[in-house]
N, CA, C and O atoms as a MOPAC input file, in Angstrom:
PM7 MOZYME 1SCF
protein

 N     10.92200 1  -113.43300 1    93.90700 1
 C      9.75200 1  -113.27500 1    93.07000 1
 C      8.68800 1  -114.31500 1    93.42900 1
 O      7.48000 1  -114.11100 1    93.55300 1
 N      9.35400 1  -115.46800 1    93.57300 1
 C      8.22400 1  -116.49700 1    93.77500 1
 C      7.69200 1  -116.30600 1    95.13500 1
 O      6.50300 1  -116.61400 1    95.21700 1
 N      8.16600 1  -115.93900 1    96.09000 1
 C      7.61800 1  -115.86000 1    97.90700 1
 C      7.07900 1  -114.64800 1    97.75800 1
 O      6.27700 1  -114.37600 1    98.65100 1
 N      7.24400 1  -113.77100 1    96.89600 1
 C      6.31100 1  -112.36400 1    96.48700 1
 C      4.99000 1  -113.32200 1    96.24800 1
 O      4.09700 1  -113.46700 1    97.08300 1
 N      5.02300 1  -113.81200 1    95.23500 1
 C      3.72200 1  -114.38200 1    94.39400 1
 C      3.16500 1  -115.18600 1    95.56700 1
 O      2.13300 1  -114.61200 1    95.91400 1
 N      3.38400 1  -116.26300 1    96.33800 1
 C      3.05500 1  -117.02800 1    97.15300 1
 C      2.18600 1  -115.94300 1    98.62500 1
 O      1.04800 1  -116.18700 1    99.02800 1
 N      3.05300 1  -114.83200 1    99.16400 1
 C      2.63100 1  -114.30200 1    99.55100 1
 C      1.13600 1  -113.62500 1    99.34700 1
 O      0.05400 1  -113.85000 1    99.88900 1
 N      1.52200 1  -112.77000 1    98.40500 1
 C     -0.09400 1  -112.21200 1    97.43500 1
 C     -0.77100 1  -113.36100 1    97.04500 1
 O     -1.75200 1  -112.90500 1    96.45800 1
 N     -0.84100 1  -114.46800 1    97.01400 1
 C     -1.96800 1  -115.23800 1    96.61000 1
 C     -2.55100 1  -115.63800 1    97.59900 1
 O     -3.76800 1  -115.81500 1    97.55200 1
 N     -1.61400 1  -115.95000 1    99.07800 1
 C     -2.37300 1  -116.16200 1   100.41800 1
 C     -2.86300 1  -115.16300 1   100.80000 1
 O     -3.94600 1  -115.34600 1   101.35500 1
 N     -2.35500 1  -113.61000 1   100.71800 1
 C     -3.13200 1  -112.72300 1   101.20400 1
 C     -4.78300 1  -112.26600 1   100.64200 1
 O     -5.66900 1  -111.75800 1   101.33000 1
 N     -4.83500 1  -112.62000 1    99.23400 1
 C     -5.46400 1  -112.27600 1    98.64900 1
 C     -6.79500 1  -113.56300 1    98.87200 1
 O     -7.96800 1  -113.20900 1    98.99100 1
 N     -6.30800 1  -115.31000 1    98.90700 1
 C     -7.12700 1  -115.99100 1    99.41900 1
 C     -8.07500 1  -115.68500 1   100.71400 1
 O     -9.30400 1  -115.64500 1   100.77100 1
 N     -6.93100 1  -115.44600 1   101.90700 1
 C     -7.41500 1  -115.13800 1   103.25700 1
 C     -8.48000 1  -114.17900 1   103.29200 1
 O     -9.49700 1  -114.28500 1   103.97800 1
 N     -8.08100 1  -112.85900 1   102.20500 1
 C     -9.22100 1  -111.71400 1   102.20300 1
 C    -10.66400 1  -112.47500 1   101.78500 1
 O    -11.75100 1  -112.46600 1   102.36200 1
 N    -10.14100 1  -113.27000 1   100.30000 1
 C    -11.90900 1  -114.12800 1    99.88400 1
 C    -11.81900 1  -115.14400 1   100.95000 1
 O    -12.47700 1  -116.07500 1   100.48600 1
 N    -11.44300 1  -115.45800 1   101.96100 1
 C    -12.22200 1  -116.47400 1   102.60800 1
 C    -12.93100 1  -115.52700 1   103.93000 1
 O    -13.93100 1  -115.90200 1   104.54100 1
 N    -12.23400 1  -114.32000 1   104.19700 1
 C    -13.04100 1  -113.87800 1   105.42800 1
 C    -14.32200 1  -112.89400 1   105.05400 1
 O    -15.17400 1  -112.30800 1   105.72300 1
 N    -14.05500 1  -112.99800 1   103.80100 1
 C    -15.33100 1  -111.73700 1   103.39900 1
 C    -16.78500 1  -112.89800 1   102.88700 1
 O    -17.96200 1  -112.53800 1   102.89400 1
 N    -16.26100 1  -114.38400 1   102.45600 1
 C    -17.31200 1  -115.15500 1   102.43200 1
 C    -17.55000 1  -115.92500 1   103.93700 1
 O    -18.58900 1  -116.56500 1   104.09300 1
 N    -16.61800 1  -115.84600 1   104.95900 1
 C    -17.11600 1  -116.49200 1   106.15600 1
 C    -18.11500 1  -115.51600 1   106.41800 1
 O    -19.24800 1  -115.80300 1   106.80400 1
 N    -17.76600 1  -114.54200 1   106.24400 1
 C    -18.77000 1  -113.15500 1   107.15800 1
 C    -20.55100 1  -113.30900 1   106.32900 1
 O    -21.66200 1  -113.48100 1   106.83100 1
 N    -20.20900 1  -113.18900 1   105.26400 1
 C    -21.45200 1  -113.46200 1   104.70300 1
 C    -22.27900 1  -114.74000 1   104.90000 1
 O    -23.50800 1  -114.74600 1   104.82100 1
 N    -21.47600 1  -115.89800 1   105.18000 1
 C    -21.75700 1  -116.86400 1   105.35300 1
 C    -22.62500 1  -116.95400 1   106.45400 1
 O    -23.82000 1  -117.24900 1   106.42300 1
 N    -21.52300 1  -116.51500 1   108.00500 1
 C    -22.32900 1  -116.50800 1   109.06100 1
 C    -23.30400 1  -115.27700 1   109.12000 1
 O    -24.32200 1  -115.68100 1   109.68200 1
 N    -23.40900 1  -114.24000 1   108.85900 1
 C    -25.10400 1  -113.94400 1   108.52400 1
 C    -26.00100 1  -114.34600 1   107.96700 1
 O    -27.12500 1  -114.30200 1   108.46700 1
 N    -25.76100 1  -114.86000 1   106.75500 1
 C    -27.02200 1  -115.81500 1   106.15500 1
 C    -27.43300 1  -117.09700 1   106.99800 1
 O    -28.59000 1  -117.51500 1   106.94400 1
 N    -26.45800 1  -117.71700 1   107.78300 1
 C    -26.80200 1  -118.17800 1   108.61100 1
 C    -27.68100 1  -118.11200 1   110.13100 1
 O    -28.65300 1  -118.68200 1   110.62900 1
 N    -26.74400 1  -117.10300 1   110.49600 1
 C    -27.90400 1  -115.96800 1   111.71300 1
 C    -29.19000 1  -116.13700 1   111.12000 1
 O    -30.02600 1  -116.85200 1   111.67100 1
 N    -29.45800 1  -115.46800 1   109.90700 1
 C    -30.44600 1  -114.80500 1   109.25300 1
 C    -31.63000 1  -115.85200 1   109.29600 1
 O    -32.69200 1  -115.39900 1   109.72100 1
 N    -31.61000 1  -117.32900 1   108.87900 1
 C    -31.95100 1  -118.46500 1   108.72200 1
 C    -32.11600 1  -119.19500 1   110.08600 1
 O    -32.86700 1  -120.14800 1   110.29700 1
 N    -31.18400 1  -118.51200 1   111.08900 1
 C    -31.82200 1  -119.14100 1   112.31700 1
 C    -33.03200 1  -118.52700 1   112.88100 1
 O    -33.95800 1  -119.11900 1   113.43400 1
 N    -32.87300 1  -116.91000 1   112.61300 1
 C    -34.07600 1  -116.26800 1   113.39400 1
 C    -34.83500 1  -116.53500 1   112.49400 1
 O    -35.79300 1  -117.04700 1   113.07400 1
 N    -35.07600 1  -116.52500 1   111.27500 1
 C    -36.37800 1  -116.82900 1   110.56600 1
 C    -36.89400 1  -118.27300 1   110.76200 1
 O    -38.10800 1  -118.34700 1   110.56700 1
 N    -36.26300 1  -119.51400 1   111.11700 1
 C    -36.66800 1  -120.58700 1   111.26000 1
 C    -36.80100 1  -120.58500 1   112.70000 1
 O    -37.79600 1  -121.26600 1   112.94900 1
 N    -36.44000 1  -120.28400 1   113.44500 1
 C    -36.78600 1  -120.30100 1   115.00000 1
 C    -37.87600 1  -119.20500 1   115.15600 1
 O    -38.69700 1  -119.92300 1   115.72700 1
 N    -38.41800 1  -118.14200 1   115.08200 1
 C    -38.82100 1  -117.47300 1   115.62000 1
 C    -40.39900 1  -117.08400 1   114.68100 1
 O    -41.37600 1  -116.47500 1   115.11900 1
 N    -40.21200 1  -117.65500 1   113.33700 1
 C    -41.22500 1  -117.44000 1   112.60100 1
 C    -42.51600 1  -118.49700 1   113.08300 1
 O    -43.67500 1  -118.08500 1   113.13400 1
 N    -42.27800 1  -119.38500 1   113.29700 1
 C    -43.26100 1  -120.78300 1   113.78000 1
 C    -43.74700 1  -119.79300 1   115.27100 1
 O    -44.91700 1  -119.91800 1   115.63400 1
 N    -43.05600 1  -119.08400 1   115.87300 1
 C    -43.77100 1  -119.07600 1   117.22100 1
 C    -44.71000 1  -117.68100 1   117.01400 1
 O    -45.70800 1  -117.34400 1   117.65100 1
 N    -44.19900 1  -117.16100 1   116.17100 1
 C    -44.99100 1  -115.78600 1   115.58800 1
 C    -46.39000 1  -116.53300 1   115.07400 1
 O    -47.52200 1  -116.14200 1   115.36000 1
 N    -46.21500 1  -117.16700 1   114.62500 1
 C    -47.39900 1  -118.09200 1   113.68100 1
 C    -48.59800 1  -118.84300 1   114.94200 1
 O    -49.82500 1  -118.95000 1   114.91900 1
 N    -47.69800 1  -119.20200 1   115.82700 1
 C    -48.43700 1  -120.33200 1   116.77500 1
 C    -48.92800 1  -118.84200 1   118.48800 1
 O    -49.19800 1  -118.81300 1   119.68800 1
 N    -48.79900 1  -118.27700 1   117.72300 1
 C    -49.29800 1  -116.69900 1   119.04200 1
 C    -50.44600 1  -116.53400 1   118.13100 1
 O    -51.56100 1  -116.55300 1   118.65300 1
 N    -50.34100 1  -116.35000 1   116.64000 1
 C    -50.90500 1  -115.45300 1   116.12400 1
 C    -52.61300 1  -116.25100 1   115.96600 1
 O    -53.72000 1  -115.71700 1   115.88700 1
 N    -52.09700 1  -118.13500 1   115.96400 1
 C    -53.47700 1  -118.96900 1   116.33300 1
 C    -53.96900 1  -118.79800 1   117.49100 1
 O    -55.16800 1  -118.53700 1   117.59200 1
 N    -53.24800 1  -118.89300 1   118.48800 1
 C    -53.60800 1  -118.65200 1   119.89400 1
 C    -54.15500 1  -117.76000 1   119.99900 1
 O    -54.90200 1  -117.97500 1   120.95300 1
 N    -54.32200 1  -116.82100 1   119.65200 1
 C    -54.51500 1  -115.13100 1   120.11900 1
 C    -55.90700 1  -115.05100 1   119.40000 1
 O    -56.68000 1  -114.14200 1   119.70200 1
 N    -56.28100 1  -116.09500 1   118.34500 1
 C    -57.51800 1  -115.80800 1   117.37800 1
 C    -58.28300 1  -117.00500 1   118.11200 1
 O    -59.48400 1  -116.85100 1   118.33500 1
 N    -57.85700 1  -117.80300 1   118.37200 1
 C    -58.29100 1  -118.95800 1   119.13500 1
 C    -59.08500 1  -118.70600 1   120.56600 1
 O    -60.14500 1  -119.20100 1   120.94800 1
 N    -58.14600 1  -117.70100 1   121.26700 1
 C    -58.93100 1  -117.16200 1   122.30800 1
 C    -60.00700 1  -116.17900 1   122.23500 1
 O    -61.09000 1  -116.12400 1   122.81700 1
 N    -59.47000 1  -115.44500 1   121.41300 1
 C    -60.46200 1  -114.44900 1   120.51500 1
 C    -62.06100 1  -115.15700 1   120.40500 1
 O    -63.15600 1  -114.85300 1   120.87900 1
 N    -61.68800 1  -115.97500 1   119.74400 1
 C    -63.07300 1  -116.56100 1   119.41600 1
 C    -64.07900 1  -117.16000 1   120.30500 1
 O    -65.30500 1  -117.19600 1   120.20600 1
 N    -63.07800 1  -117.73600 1   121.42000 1
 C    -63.62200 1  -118.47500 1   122.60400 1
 C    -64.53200 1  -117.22900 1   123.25600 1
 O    -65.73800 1  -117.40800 1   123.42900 1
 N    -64.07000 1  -116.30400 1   123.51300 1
 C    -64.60400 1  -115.17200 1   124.17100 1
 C    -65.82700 1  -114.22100 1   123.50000 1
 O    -66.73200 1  -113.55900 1   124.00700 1
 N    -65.43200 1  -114.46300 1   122.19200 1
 C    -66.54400 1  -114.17100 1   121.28500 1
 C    -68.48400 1  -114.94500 1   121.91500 1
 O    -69.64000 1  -114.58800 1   122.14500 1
 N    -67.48700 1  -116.27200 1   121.89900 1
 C    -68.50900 1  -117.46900 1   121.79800 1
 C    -69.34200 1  -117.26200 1   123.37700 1
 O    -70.53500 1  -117.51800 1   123.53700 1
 N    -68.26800 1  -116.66600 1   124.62900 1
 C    -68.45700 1  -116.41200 1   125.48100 1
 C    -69.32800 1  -115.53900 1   126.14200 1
 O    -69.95800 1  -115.74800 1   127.17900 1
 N    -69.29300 1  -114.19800 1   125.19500 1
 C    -70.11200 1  -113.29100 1   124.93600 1
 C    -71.70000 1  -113.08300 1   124.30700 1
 O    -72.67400 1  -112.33100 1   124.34500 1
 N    -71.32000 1  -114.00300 1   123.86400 1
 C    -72.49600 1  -114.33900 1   122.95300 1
 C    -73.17700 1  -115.11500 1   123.42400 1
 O    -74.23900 1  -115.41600 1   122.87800 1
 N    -72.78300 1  -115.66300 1   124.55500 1
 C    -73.87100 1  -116.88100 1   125.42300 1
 C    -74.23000 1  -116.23600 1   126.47200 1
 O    -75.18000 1  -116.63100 1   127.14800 1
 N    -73.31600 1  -114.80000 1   126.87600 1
 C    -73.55600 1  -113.62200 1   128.06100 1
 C    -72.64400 1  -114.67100 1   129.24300 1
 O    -72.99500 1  -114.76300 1   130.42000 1
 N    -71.80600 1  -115.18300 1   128.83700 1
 C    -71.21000 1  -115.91500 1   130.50400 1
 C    -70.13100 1  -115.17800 1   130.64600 1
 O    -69.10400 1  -115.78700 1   130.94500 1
 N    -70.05200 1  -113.53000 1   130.45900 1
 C    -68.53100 1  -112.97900 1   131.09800 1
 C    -69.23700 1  -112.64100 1   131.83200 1
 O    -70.43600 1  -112.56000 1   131.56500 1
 N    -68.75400 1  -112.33900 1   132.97400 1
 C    -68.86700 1  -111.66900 1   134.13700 1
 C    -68.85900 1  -110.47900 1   134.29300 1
 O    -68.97200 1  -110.00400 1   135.42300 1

């Protein structure tokens, strides 16, 4: 009875620990691509208005070619 009980309580631990690792490491994933990849989305999206404007300014003085 008791190595019954011992049994089912490890099986039943092991299940809650792999169903919170799993969640775990996606929220983690999740938190890497949003912290890695959001700053460079951000730093294109200056660049891209930055040049924008230069060319604006460029245009507007008639120096494109």
């Amino acid at each position: 009875m008791e190595e019954r009980f011992k049994k089912h309580l490890q099986e039943d631990i092991s299940h809650d620990f792999s169903h919170q690792s799993l969640i775990l490491s996606l929220l983690l994933i999740g938190f890497f691509l949003i912290f890695s990849l959001a700053p460079q989305q951000i730093g294109l999206y200056r660049d891209s208005k930055r040049v924008e404007g230069h060319y604006q300014k460029m245009l507007h003085k008639k120096i494109v070619f």
